[in-house]
Amino acid sequence: DPSGEHKCDFVIAVTHSRIPNDIKVARALGALSPKAQESTDISSIHGVDLLLGGHDHIYWISKGISEWNGYDINSPQEGAEDDKGDTLIVKSGTDFQDLSEVILELKDTPAGSVRRKVIQKITGKRHITRQSTPVDASMKSIIDNELGTINAAMAEPILITEVQLDVRSAFIRTQESPIANWIADCIRPAYDEALSKLGYGKTDCVIACCGDFRGDGVYERGLFTLKNLMTVLPYDDPTIVLELDANDLWDALESGLSRWPIHEGRFPALSGMRVTWDSTKPGGSRVLSVWLAEQDPTKPGVLVDKEEVKRTSTRKYLVMVGDYIAQGGDGYAVLKGKKQVITTENGQSKSALIRKFLLGAQYLNKQITEKPAARVAMSDKTTEIVGNFEARLPDMPKFNLENLSKIPSLKSNIPDISSLKVSPNLPSLSTPSLPSVPKLPAWNKPSASSFQIKAPSLSGVSSAVQSKQNLVQNTAQSALDVGMSTLDLGISTVRWVASGLLLAAALAVADTEDMGLLDPYERVRKRHMARLLRTSESVNINLRTNLRTFRAVADSGVNEHAAADAEDAKVDAAEADAKKTLPVIHPVIDGRLKDVARA
């Protein structure tokens, strides 16, 4: 609003789109070059004046810019074929390997115009960062602080598994597996709402290549941490939705099964379908039948056939895959060039979708177990979902608390915290000894006070360093305490099996509600901020100047120790909720990928 409080002279849009979409956005919003402005008066058109873009990981300057030192504006660039020299777009690469210096010359618009000024000339310069480039101390201190918090959050548990999760390559790349089934089931409903808005039905099925699932080990029953998840799903490959005909779907399945018994990454993980195949037949002709199928919501581990998919079937199917195999990777050449309904532009990684599901499940657990008067405010959509859950609770699969006594160790998957680097300048920490939990008798609850993690003393270091070291120690102790407190507080009643109702509801809630301090990263971050407040005198001046927590406390005039106490109290309450509401999962093998030769 040119007449508003800030008297805005011009608008810069920071985008995260591919080049073709940036060009479309620039035209639609009037980010036009000085030459294009000669034929199109933008002074009274609402919009933006310049786009600063990302996402493509390439350095690119649109042809509408007058001149650019260090970059040939007329050099060809894939995706920029529609650049007619009429838009103003600057894309500065990725990971700060390149920086752009932009120089604008503005001119005033006539009185009464929507825009106060327009760009009369734009030039710039490309700066390439090198190892010899001086490090900015202010930015480095902020990045070190954030990375330390992220690493510390990796020790936080995000679920409890009732069964062992085996991700060894020799297992998951040769046969149906519980962990692959669970991942595929969790992500399938993720885009259903977006598909509906585009005029499509729900995702019919998922084909994921088991080469995406890493770790090559076994996770025992009990707590499963954020670091465990990122170890199993380390790739950022976006998950997308293709529109395939029946023949293409069959060919994709044949490709996925063609190299068995070699442990190739192409071996498929499926959801929404039941496939029978014969490993004794030649590769390329092993699939015997394909059915779209759903889990029976009242009988965990039981599939119900919905519709047979024959090669001659005429309808189209919405198939969720990773972008890597959609580009023909891992032998899935049949998928290359197929229509993308949910594109790489909008897709999310498998790990992000699993995190979203788990947070949504935890949020629902919390709301369902709270008395209505104690529940936090929810959107109408979430209120309806919670109401539906309450009505269906008697029929939902339950987690049997007595199963805890059969779990050898609730903390068996807590990561080695010696690998959690809180700052590149801090001394290395030896690994605190994690005591084993004794075998639990029939529900005689052990005391959590008998389990303590002792970190080594760091003599001769600053209090700021000691506080960061304490953060790692306390994070590990907190993760251990979750297992013990669970025995006292009780686990959420719902077992998150592969029920379409449960999975879709959790994902929908995560898209709608603010997860707040249910997110372990947010809890660790807030706890870390409280510790920094208490050691404020030794905290780097750049952190004090730039971190929002310090600025807010300074503006409020509240004592820093009192502010830290208030932050800790919030986290204490949130951790109590998180311990009570961890999702409980029970992945199974249900026959969705049946080899008749080994039946």
Coordinates of C-alpha atoms in Angstrom, one line a residue:
D1 CA 0.0 0.0 0.0
P2 CA 1.9 3.2 -1.2
S3 CA -0.2 5.2 1.3
G4 CA 0.2 2.8 4.2
E5 CA 2.5 2.9 7.2
H6 CA 5.6 1.7 5.4
K7 CA 5.3 3.8 2.2
C8 CA 6.6 0.9 0.1
D9 CA 8.5 2.1 -2.9
F10 CA 8.9 -1.2 -4.7
V11 CA 8.3 -4.9 -4.0
I12 CA 10.8 -7.8 -4.4
A13 CA 9.5 -11.3 -4.5
V14 CA 11.7 -14.1 -3.0
T15 CA 10.5 -17.3 -4.8
H16 CA 11.3 -21.0 -4.7
S17 CA 10.2 -22.2 -8.1
R18 CA 11.7 -23.6 -11.3
I19 CA 12.7 -21.2 -14.0
P20 CA 9.6 -21.7 -16.2
N21 CA 7.3 -20.9 -13.2
D22 CA 9.4 -17.9 -12.2
I23 CA 9.0 -16.5 -15.7
K24 CA 5.2 -17.1 -15.5
V25 CA 5.0 -15.5 -12.1
A26 CA 7.1 -12.5 -13.2
R27 CA 4.8 -11.8 -16.2
A28 CA 1.6 -12.3 -14.1
L29 CA 2.8 -10.0 -11.4
G30 CA 4.3 -7.3 -13.6
A31 CA 8.0 -7.8 -12.8
L32 CA 8.7 -6.5 -16.3
S33 CA 12.0 -5.2 -17.8
P34 CA 12.4 -1.6 -18.7
K35 CA 12.1 -2.5 -22.4
A36 CA 8.8 -4.4 -21.7
Q37 CA 7.5 -1.4 -19.7
E38 CA 7.7 0.7 -22.9
S39 CA 4.7 -1.2 -24.2
T40 CA 3.0 -2.1 -20.9
D41 CA 2.5 0.6 -18.3
I42 CA 2.9 -1.2 -14.9
S43 CA 2.7 1.9 -12.7
S44 CA -1.0 1.3 -11.9
I45 CA -0.8 -2.5 -11.8
H46 CA -0.6 -4.3 -8.5
G47 CA 2.3 -6.8 -8.3
V48 CA 6.0 -7.0 -7.8
D49 CA 9.0 -5.4 -9.4
L50 CA 11.8 -8.0 -9.2
L51 CA 12.0 -11.8 -8.5
L52 CA 14.9 -13.2 -6.5
G53 CA 14.6 -17.0 -7.1
G54 CA 16.0 -20.3 -5.8
H55 CA 15.2 -24.0 -6.1
D56 CA 16.9 -24.7 -9.4
H57 CA 20.4 -24.8 -7.8
I58 CA 21.8 -23.0 -10.8
Y59 CA 23.0 -19.4 -11.5
W60 CA 20.7 -17.7 -14.0
I61 CA 19.9 -14.1 -14.9
S62 CA 16.9 -13.3 -17.2
K63 CA 17.5 -11.5 -20.5
G64 CA 15.4 -8.5 -19.3
I65 CA 18.3 -7.3 -17.3
S66 CA 20.5 -4.8 -18.9
E67 CA 24.0 -6.1 -18.2
W68 CA 25.6 -8.5 -15.7
N69 CA 29.3 -8.7 -14.8
G70 CA 30.6 -12.2 -14.7
Y71 CA 27.6 -13.9 -16.4
D72 CA 26.5 -14.1 -20.1
I73 CA 22.9 -13.2 -20.1
N74 CA 22.4 -14.7 -23.6
S75 CA 23.8 -18.1 -22.7
P76 CA 21.3 -20.9 -23.3
Q77 CA 19.7 -22.4 -20.1
E78 CA 17.4 -25.4 -20.0
G79 CA 14.0 -24.4 -18.8
A80 CA 14.4 -20.8 -19.9
E81 CA 13.2 -21.2 -23.5
D82 CA 10.3 -18.9 -22.8
D83 CA 12.5 -16.0 -21.6
K84 CA 11.7 -13.3 -24.1
G85 CA 13.7 -10.5 -22.4
D86 CA 10.5 -9.1 -20.8
T87 CA 11.0 -10.2 -17.1
L88 CA 13.4 -9.3 -14.2
I89 CA 14.6 -12.5 -12.5
V90 CA 17.8 -13.2 -10.6
K91 CA 18.6 -16.7 -9.4
S92 CA 21.8 -16.9 -7.4
G93 CA 22.6 -20.6 -7.3
T94 CA 22.8 -22.7 -4.1
D95 CA 24.6 -23.1 -0.8
F96 CA 26.1 -19.6 -1.0
Q97 CA 28.5 -20.8 -3.7
D98 CA 27.4 -17.7 -5.7
L99 CA 26.2 -14.3 -4.5
S100 CA 24.6 -11.5 -6.6
E101 CA 25.2 -7.8 -6.3
V102 CA 22.1 -6.0 -7.8
I103 CA 22.1 -2.3 -8.7
L104 CA 18.8 -0.7 -9.4
E105 CA 18.0 2.7 -10.8
L106 CA 14.4 3.7 -10.0
K107 CA 12.1 6.4 -11.3
D108 CA 9.1 8.0 -9.8
T109 CA 5.7 7.2 -11.2
P110 CA 2.9 9.7 -11.9
A111 CA 0.9 10.9 -8.8
G112 CA -1.9 8.6 -8.0
S113 CA -0.2 5.5 -9.4
V114 CA -0.4 2.1 -7.5
R115 CA 3.4 1.8 -7.6
R116 CA 5.4 4.7 -6.2
K117 CA 8.5 3.8 -8.3
V118 CA 9.4 1.4 -11.2
I119 CA 12.8 0.0 -12.2
Q120 CA 14.4 2.1 -14.9
K121 CA 17.6 0.2 -15.2
I122 CA 19.0 -2.9 -13.5
T123 CA 22.6 -4.2 -13.6
G124 CA 24.6 -6.5 -11.4
K125 CA 27.6 -8.6 -10.7
R126 CA 28.2 -12.3 -9.9
H127 CA 30.4 -13.1 -6.9
I128 CA 31.8 -16.6 -6.6
T129 CA 32.7 -17.7 -3.1
R130 CA 36.0 -19.6 -2.6
Q131 CA 37.8 -21.2 0.3
S132 CA 39.8 -18.0 0.6
T133 CA 36.6 -15.9 1.0
P134 CA 36.6 -14.4 4.5
V135 CA 34.1 -15.9 6.9
D136 CA 31.4 -13.6 8.3
A137 CA 31.6 -14.0 12.0
S138 CA 28.1 -12.9 12.7
M139 CA 26.6 -15.4 10.2
K140 CA 28.9 -18.2 11.3
S141 CA 27.8 -17.8 15.0
I142 CA 24.2 -18.1 14.0
I143 CA 24.7 -21.1 11.8
D144 CA 26.8 -22.9 14.4
N145 CA 24.1 -22.3 17.0
E146 CA 21.3 -23.6 14.7
L147 CA 23.3 -26.7 13.6
G148 CA 24.0 -27.6 17.2
T149 CA 20.4 -27.4 18.0
I150 CA 19.4 -29.5 15.0
N151 CA 22.0 -32.2 15.8
A152 CA 20.9 -32.3 19.5
A153 CA 17.3 -32.8 18.4
M154 CA 18.3 -36.0 16.5
A155 CA 18.5 -37.9 19.8
E156 CA 14.8 -37.2 20.5
P157 CA 12.4 -40.2 20.2
I158 CA 9.6 -39.7 17.6
L159 CA 7.7 -43.1 18.0
I160 CA 7.6 -46.4 19.7
T161 CA 7.7 -49.6 17.5
E162 CA 6.2 -52.8 18.8
V163 CA 8.2 -54.8 16.3
Q164 CA 11.7 -55.1 15.1
L165 CA 12.5 -53.0 12.1
D166 CA 14.9 -54.7 9.7
V167 CA 16.4 -52.5 7.0
R168 CA 19.3 -54.7 5.9
S169 CA 19.7 -54.6 2.2
A170 CA 19.7 -58.4 1.9
F171 CA 16.2 -58.4 3.5
I172 CA 14.4 -55.4 2.2
R173 CA 15.7 -55.7 -1.4
T174 CA 14.6 -59.3 -1.9
Q175 CA 11.1 -59.5 -0.2
E176 CA 8.2 -57.7 1.3
S177 CA 9.2 -56.1 4.6
P178 CA 7.4 -54.4 7.5
I179 CA 9.4 -51.2 7.4
A180 CA 9.0 -50.8 3.6
N181 CA 5.2 -51.4 3.9
W182 CA 4.9 -48.9 6.7
I183 CA 6.8 -46.1 4.9
A184 CA 4.8 -46.7 1.7
D185 CA 1.5 -46.7 3.6
C186 CA 2.3 -43.6 5.6
I187 CA 3.1 -41.4 2.5
R188 CA 0.2 -42.6 0.2
P189 CA -2.5 -40.2 1.5
A190 CA -0.1 -37.2 1.7
Y191 CA -1.3 -35.4 -1.5
D192 CA -5.0 -36.5 -1.5
E193 CA -6.3 -33.0 -0.6
A194 CA -4.0 -31.4 -3.3
L195 CA -5.2 -33.9 -5.8
S196 CA -8.8 -33.1 -5.0
K197 CA -8.2 -29.4 -5.6
L198 CA -6.8 -30.3 -9.0
G199 CA -9.9 -32.3 -9.9
Y200 CA -8.4 -35.8 -9.3
G201 CA -9.3 -38.7 -7.0
K202 CA -7.0 -40.0 -4.3
T203 CA -3.6 -41.6 -4.9
D204 CA -4.3 -45.2 -6.0
C205 CA -0.9 -46.8 -5.1
V206 CA 2.7 -46.2 -4.2
I207 CA 5.8 -47.7 -5.8
A208 CA 9.0 -46.8 -3.9
C209 CA 12.4 -48.4 -4.6
C210 CA 13.9 -50.1 -1.6
G211 CA 17.2 -48.5 -2.5
D212 CA 15.8 -45.4 -0.8
F213 CA 15.8 -47.1 2.6
R214 CA 19.3 -47.0 4.1
G215 CA 20.9 -47.9 7.4
D216 CA 21.5 -51.6 6.5
G217 CA 20.8 -52.6 10.1
V218 CA 18.2 -53.7 12.6
Y219 CA 16.3 -51.4 14.9
E220 CA 15.0 -53.2 18.0
R221 CA 11.5 -52.8 19.5
G222 CA 11.2 -49.7 21.5
L223 CA 12.0 -46.0 21.0
F224 CA 12.8 -44.9 17.5
T225 CA 14.6 -41.5 17.2
L226 CA 14.7 -38.7 14.7
K227 CA 18.2 -39.7 13.9
N228 CA 17.1 -43.2 13.2
L229 CA 14.5 -41.9 10.7
M230 CA 17.0 -39.7 8.9
T231 CA 19.4 -42.7 8.8
V232 CA 16.8 -44.8 7.1
L233 CA 15.5 -42.1 4.8
P234 CA 18.5 -39.8 4.1
Y235 CA 17.6 -38.6 0.6
D236 CA 15.8 -35.3 -0.3
D237 CA 14.4 -36.9 -3.5
P238 CA 10.8 -35.4 -3.8
T239 CA 7.9 -37.7 -3.8
I240 CA 5.6 -37.0 -6.8
V241 CA 2.4 -38.5 -8.4
L242 CA 2.3 -39.8 -11.9
E243 CA -0.7 -40.6 -14.1
L244 CA -0.1 -44.1 -15.6
D245 CA -2.1 -46.5 -17.7
A246 CA -2.4 -50.1 -16.7
N247 CA 0.3 -51.3 -19.1
D248 CA 2.8 -48.7 -17.7
L249 CA 2.0 -49.8 -14.2
W250 CA 2.6 -53.4 -15.0
D251 CA 5.9 -52.6 -16.8
A252 CA 7.0 -50.6 -13.7
L253 CA 6.3 -53.5 -11.5
E254 CA 8.1 -55.9 -13.9
S255 CA 11.1 -53.6 -13.8
G256 CA 11.2 -53.5 -10.0
L257 CA 11.1 -57.3 -9.8
S258 CA 13.3 -58.1 -12.8
R259 CA 16.7 -58.3 -11.1
W260 CA 15.8 -60.5 -8.1
P261 CA 17.7 -62.2 -6.4
I262 CA 20.3 -59.5 -6.9
H263 CA 20.1 -56.9 -4.1
E264 CA 19.2 -54.0 -6.4
G265 CA 17.7 -50.8 -5.2
R266 CA 14.9 -51.1 -7.7
F267 CA 13.1 -53.8 -5.7
P268 CA 9.7 -52.2 -4.9
A269 CA 7.9 -51.2 -1.7
L270 CA 4.2 -51.0 -2.4
S271 CA 1.1 -49.5 -0.9
G272 CA -2.5 -49.6 -2.2
M273 CA -2.0 -52.7 -4.2
R274 CA -1.5 -56.5 -3.9
V275 CA 0.9 -58.0 -6.4
T276 CA 1.6 -61.7 -7.0
W277 CA 4.7 -62.7 -8.8
D278 CA 6.9 -65.7 -9.6
S279 CA 10.6 -65.3 -9.0
T280 CA 11.3 -68.5 -11.1
K281 CA 10.2 -66.8 -14.3
P282 CA 12.5 -64.7 -16.5
G283 CA 12.9 -61.0 -15.6
G284 CA 10.3 -59.0 -17.4
S285 CA 7.5 -61.6 -17.2
R286 CA 7.3 -62.3 -13.5
V287 CA 4.1 -60.4 -12.5
L288 CA 1.1 -62.7 -12.3
S289 CA -1.6 -60.4 -11.0
V290 CA -2.2 -56.8 -9.8
W291 CA -5.0 -55.7 -7.5
L292 CA -5.7 -52.3 -6.0
A293 CA -6.2 -53.1 -2.3
E294 CA -6.8 -51.5 1.1
Q295 CA -6.2 -52.5 4.7
D296 CA -9.2 -53.8 6.6
P297 CA -9.5 -51.0 9.3
T298 CA -10.9 -53.5 11.8
K299 CA -8.4 -56.3 11.1
P300 CA -4.7 -55.1 11.1
G301 CA -2.6 -57.0 8.6
V302 CA -5.5 -58.0 6.4
L303 CA -5.8 -56.7 2.8
V304 CA -9.1 -56.3 1.0
D305 CA -9.0 -56.4 -2.8
K306 CA -10.9 -53.5 -4.5
E307 CA -10.2 -53.7 -8.2
E308 CA -8.1 -55.9 -10.5
V309 CA -5.6 -54.1 -12.7
K310 CA -5.2 -56.0 -16.0
R311 CA -2.8 -54.9 -18.7
T312 CA -5.9 -54.3 -20.8
S313 CA -7.6 -52.0 -18.2
T314 CA -8.5 -48.7 -19.7
R315 CA -8.6 -46.3 -16.9
K316 CA -5.7 -44.1 -15.6
Y317 CA -4.0 -44.7 -12.2
L318 CA -2.5 -42.1 -9.9
V319 CA 0.8 -43.6 -8.7
M320 CA 3.1 -42.1 -6.1
V321 CA 6.8 -42.5 -6.8
G322 CA 10.1 -40.8 -6.1
D323 CA 11.4 -38.2 -8.6
Y324 CA 14.5 -40.3 -9.1
I325 CA 12.7 -43.3 -10.6
A326 CA 10.3 -41.0 -12.3
Q327 CA 13.3 -39.8 -14.3
G328 CA 14.1 -43.4 -15.2
G329 CA 16.6 -44.1 -12.4
D330 CA 17.1 -47.5 -10.9
G331 CA 15.9 -49.2 -14.1
Y332 CA 12.5 -47.6 -14.2
A333 CA 12.8 -46.2 -17.7
V334 CA 9.1 -46.8 -18.3
L335 CA 8.3 -44.0 -16.0
K336 CA 10.4 -41.3 -17.7
G337 CA 8.3 -38.6 -19.4
K338 CA 5.0 -39.7 -17.9
K339 CA 2.5 -37.0 -16.8
Q340 CA 3.3 -35.5 -13.4
V341 CA 0.1 -34.6 -11.5
I342 CA 2.0 -33.7 -8.3
T343 CA 5.3 -32.4 -9.7
T344 CA 8.8 -32.1 -8.3
E345 CA 8.0 -28.4 -7.8
N346 CA 5.5 -29.4 -5.0
G347 CA 6.7 -32.8 -3.9
Q348 CA 8.2 -33.5 -0.5
S349 CA 10.8 -36.0 0.6
K350 CA 9.7 -39.3 2.2
S351 CA 11.3 -38.3 5.5
A352 CA 9.4 -35.0 5.5
L353 CA 6.1 -36.8 4.9
I354 CA 6.8 -39.4 7.6
R355 CA 7.7 -36.6 10.1
K356 CA 4.5 -34.9 9.1
F357 CA 2.5 -38.0 9.7
L358 CA 4.1 -38.7 13.1
L359 CA 3.5 -35.2 14.3
G360 CA -0.1 -35.3 13.2
A361 CA -0.5 -38.7 14.9
Q362 CA 1.0 -37.3 18.1
Y363 CA -1.2 -34.2 18.0
L364 CA -4.3 -36.4 17.6
N365 CA -3.2 -38.6 20.4
K366 CA -2.9 -35.6 22.6
Q367 CA -6.3 -34.2 21.7
I368 CA -8.1 -37.5 22.0
T369 CA -6.6 -38.2 25.5
E370 CA -7.4 -34.7 26.8
K371 CA -10.7 -33.8 28.3
P372 CA -12.6 -31.5 25.9
A373 CA -12.3 -28.5 28.2
A374 CA -8.5 -28.9 28.3
R375 CA -7.9 -29.1 24.6
V376 CA -6.2 -26.4 22.7
A377 CA -8.1 -24.4 20.1
M378 CA -8.4 -26.3 16.8
S379 CA -9.6 -25.5 13.3
D380 CA -13.1 -26.7 12.4
K381 CA -11.5 -29.4 10.2
T382 CA -9.4 -30.8 13.0
T383 CA -12.3 -30.6 15.5
E384 CA -14.3 -32.8 13.1
I385 CA -11.4 -35.3 12.8
V386 CA -11.0 -35.5 16.5
G387 CA -14.8 -36.0 16.9
N388 CA -14.7 -38.8 14.4
F389 CA -11.8 -40.5 16.2
E390 CA -13.6 -40.3 19.5
A391 CA -16.7 -42.0 18.0
R392 CA -14.5 -44.8 16.5
L393 CA -12.2 -45.3 19.4
P394 CA -13.9 -48.5 20.5
D395 CA -13.3 -50.1 17.1
M396 CA -9.7 -48.9 16.7
P397 CA -6.7 -51.2 17.2
K398 CA -5.3 -50.6 20.7
F399 CA -1.8 -50.7 22.0
N400 CA -1.5 -53.2 24.8
L401 CA 0.4 -51.7 27.7
E402 CA 1.5 -55.1 28.8
N403 CA 3.5 -55.3 25.6
L404 CA 6.0 -52.9 27.2
S405 CA 7.1 -55.7 29.5
K406 CA 8.1 -57.7 26.4
I407 CA 10.2 -54.9 24.9
P408 CA 13.8 -55.6 26.0
S409 CA 14.9 -52.0 26.1
L410 CA 12.8 -48.9 25.5
K411 CA 16.0 -46.9 24.7
S412 CA 17.7 -49.4 22.4
N413 CA 17.7 -47.1 19.4
I414 CA 18.9 -43.9 21.1
P415 CA 21.8 -42.7 18.9
D416 CA 25.4 -42.4 20.1
I417 CA 25.5 -38.8 21.2
S418 CA 29.2 -38.5 20.7
S419 CA 28.4 -37.9 17.0
L420 CA 26.2 -35.0 17.7
K421 CA 28.4 -32.0 17.1
V422 CA 27.1 -28.9 18.7
S423 CA 29.8 -26.6 17.4
P424 CA 32.9 -27.2 15.3
N425 CA 34.9 -25.3 17.9
L426 CA 33.8 -27.3 20.9
P427 CA 36.0 -30.1 22.4
S428 CA 34.9 -33.6 21.5
L429 CA 32.7 -35.4 24.1
S430 CA 33.2 -39.0 25.1
T431 CA 30.0 -41.1 25.0
P432 CA 28.1 -41.3 28.2
S433 CA 27.4 -44.9 29.2
L434 CA 23.8 -45.8 28.6
P435 CA 22.8 -48.4 31.2
S436 CA 20.7 -51.3 30.1
V437 CA 17.1 -51.4 31.4
P438 CA 16.6 -54.7 33.3
K439 CA 14.0 -57.1 32.0
L440 CA 10.6 -55.7 33.2
P441 CA 8.5 -58.0 35.4
A442 CA 4.8 -58.2 34.8
W443 CA 4.1 -54.5 35.1
N444 CA 6.2 -53.7 38.2
K445 CA 7.3 -50.2 37.1
P446 CA 11.0 -49.4 37.6
S447 CA 12.0 -46.0 38.9
A448 CA 13.4 -43.6 36.4
S449 CA 15.6 -42.0 39.1
S450 CA 17.9 -45.0 39.1
F451 CA 18.9 -44.3 35.5
Q452 CA 21.2 -41.4 35.0
I453 CA 23.5 -40.3 32.2
K454 CA 26.8 -38.7 33.4
A455 CA 28.7 -36.6 31.0
P456 CA 32.4 -35.9 31.4
S457 CA 33.4 -32.7 33.1
L458 CA 35.0 -30.1 30.9
S459 CA 37.4 -28.3 33.1
G460 CA 39.0 -25.1 31.9
V461 CA 36.4 -24.2 29.2
S462 CA 34.0 -21.3 29.1
S463 CA 30.5 -21.5 30.6
A464 CA 29.0 -21.1 27.1
V465 CA 30.9 -24.2 26.0
Q466 CA 29.9 -26.0 29.1
S467 CA 26.2 -25.0 28.6
K468 CA 26.3 -26.5 25.1
Q469 CA 27.9 -29.7 26.4
N470 CA 25.2 -29.8 29.0
L471 CA 22.6 -29.5 26.2
V472 CA 23.8 -32.8 24.7
Q473 CA 23.9 -34.5 28.0
N474 CA 20.5 -33.4 29.0
T475 CA 19.1 -34.3 25.6
A476 CA 20.3 -37.8 25.9
Q477 CA 19.0 -38.1 29.5
S478 CA 15.6 -36.7 28.3
A479 CA 15.4 -39.4 25.6
L480 CA 16.2 -42.0 28.2
D481 CA 13.6 -40.6 30.5
V482 CA 10.9 -40.8 27.8
G483 CA 11.1 -44.6 28.0
M484 CA 10.9 -44.7 31.8
S485 CA 8.2 -42.0 32.1
T486 CA 6.1 -43.9 29.5
L487 CA 5.8 -46.7 32.0
D488 CA 4.3 -44.2 34.6
L489 CA 2.2 -42.1 32.3
G490 CA 0.8 -44.7 29.9
I491 CA 1.0 -44.8 26.1
S492 CA -1.6 -43.4 23.7
T493 CA -4.4 -45.9 23.2
V494 CA -4.4 -45.9 19.4
R495 CA -1.9 -48.2 17.5
W496 CA -1.1 -46.4 14.3
V497 CA -1.5 -49.3 11.9
A498 CA -1.9 -49.0 8.1
S499 CA -5.5 -47.8 8.3
G500 CA -6.4 -45.3 5.6
L501 CA -8.6 -43.5 8.2
L502 CA -5.7 -43.0 10.7
L503 CA -3.0 -42.1 8.2
A504 CA -5.1 -39.6 6.2
A505 CA -6.3 -38.0 9.4
A506 CA -2.8 -37.5 10.9
L507 CA -1.5 -36.0 7.7
A508 CA -4.5 -33.7 7.3
V509 CA -4.0 -32.4 10.9
A510 CA -0.3 -31.8 10.4
D511 CA -1.1 -29.7 7.4
T512 CA -3.7 -27.7 9.3
E513 CA -2.5 -27.2 12.9
D514 CA 0.7 -25.7 14.4
M515 CA 2.5 -28.6 16.0
G516 CA 4.4 -26.2 18.3
L517 CA 6.4 -27.9 21.0
L518 CA 5.2 -31.4 20.1
D519 CA 8.0 -31.1 17.5
P520 CA 11.2 -32.3 19.3
Y521 CA 13.4 -29.8 17.4
E522 CA 11.3 -26.9 18.7
R523 CA 11.6 -28.2 22.3
V524 CA 15.3 -28.6 22.0
R525 CA 15.7 -25.2 20.5
K526 CA 13.6 -23.5 23.2
R527 CA 15.6 -25.3 25.9
H528 CA 18.8 -24.3 24.3
M529 CA 17.7 -20.7 24.1
A530 CA 16.9 -20.8 27.9
R531 CA 20.4 -22.0 28.6
L532 CA 21.9 -19.3 26.4
L533 CA 19.9 -16.7 28.3
R534 CA 21.3 -18.0 31.6
T535 CA 24.9 -17.7 30.3
S536 CA 24.2 -14.5 28.5
E537 CA 27.4 -12.8 29.6
S538 CA 29.6 -15.3 27.8
V539 CA 27.4 -15.7 24.7
N540 CA 28.9 -14.5 21.4
I541 CA 27.8 -10.9 20.8
N542 CA 26.7 -11.8 17.3
L543 CA 24.2 -14.3 18.8
R544 CA 23.0 -11.7 21.3
T545 CA 22.4 -9.3 18.5
N546 CA 20.8 -11.6 16.0
L547 CA 18.8 -14.2 17.9
R548 CA 15.1 -13.3 18.3
T549 CA 15.0 -14.6 21.8
F550 CA 17.6 -12.2 23.1
R551 CA 16.0 -9.3 21.2
A552 CA 12.5 -10.1 22.6
V553 CA 13.9 -10.3 26.2
A554 CA 15.8 -7.0 25.8
D555 CA 12.7 -5.3 24.4
S556 CA 10.5 -6.6 27.3
G557 CA 12.8 -5.6 30.0
V558 CA 12.4 -8.9 31.8
N559 CA 15.3 -10.4 33.7
E560 CA 17.1 -12.9 31.5
H561 CA 17.1 -15.6 34.2
A562 CA 13.4 -15.1 34.7
A563 CA 12.8 -15.4 31.0
A564 CA 14.9 -18.6 30.9
D565 CA 12.8 -20.1 33.7
A566 CA 9.6 -19.3 31.8
E567 CA 11.0 -20.9 28.6
D568 CA 12.0 -24.0 30.6
A569 CA 8.5 -24.3 32.2
K570 CA 6.9 -24.3 28.7
V571 CA 9.3 -27.0 27.5
D572 CA 8.7 -29.1 30.7
A573 CA 5.0 -29.1 30.1
A574 CA 5.5 -29.9 26.4
E575 CA 7.8 -32.8 27.1
A576 CA 5.3 -34.3 29.5
D577 CA 2.7 -34.2 26.7
A578 CA 5.2 -35.6 24.2
K579 CA 6.1 -38.5 26.4
K580 CA 2.4 -39.5 26.9
T581 CA 1.5 -39.2 23.2
L582 CA 4.3 -40.8 21.2
P583 CA 2.8 -42.7 18.3
V584 CA 2.9 -46.5 18.6
I585 CA 3.4 -48.4 15.3
H586 CA 3.2 -52.0 14.5
P587 CA 4.4 -52.6 10.8
V588 CA 3.5 -56.0 9.4
I589 CA 3.9 -58.2 6.3
D590 CA 0.4 -58.6 4.8
G591 CA 1.0 -60.4 1.5
R592 CA 0.9 -57.3 -0.7
L593 CA 4.0 -58.6 -2.6
K594 CA 3.7 -62.3 -2.7
D595 CA 6.2 -64.5 -4.5
V596 CA 4.3 -67.7 -5.3
A597 CA 7.6 -69.6 -5.8
R598 CA 8.5 -69.0 -2.1
A599 CA 5.0 -69.1 -0.6

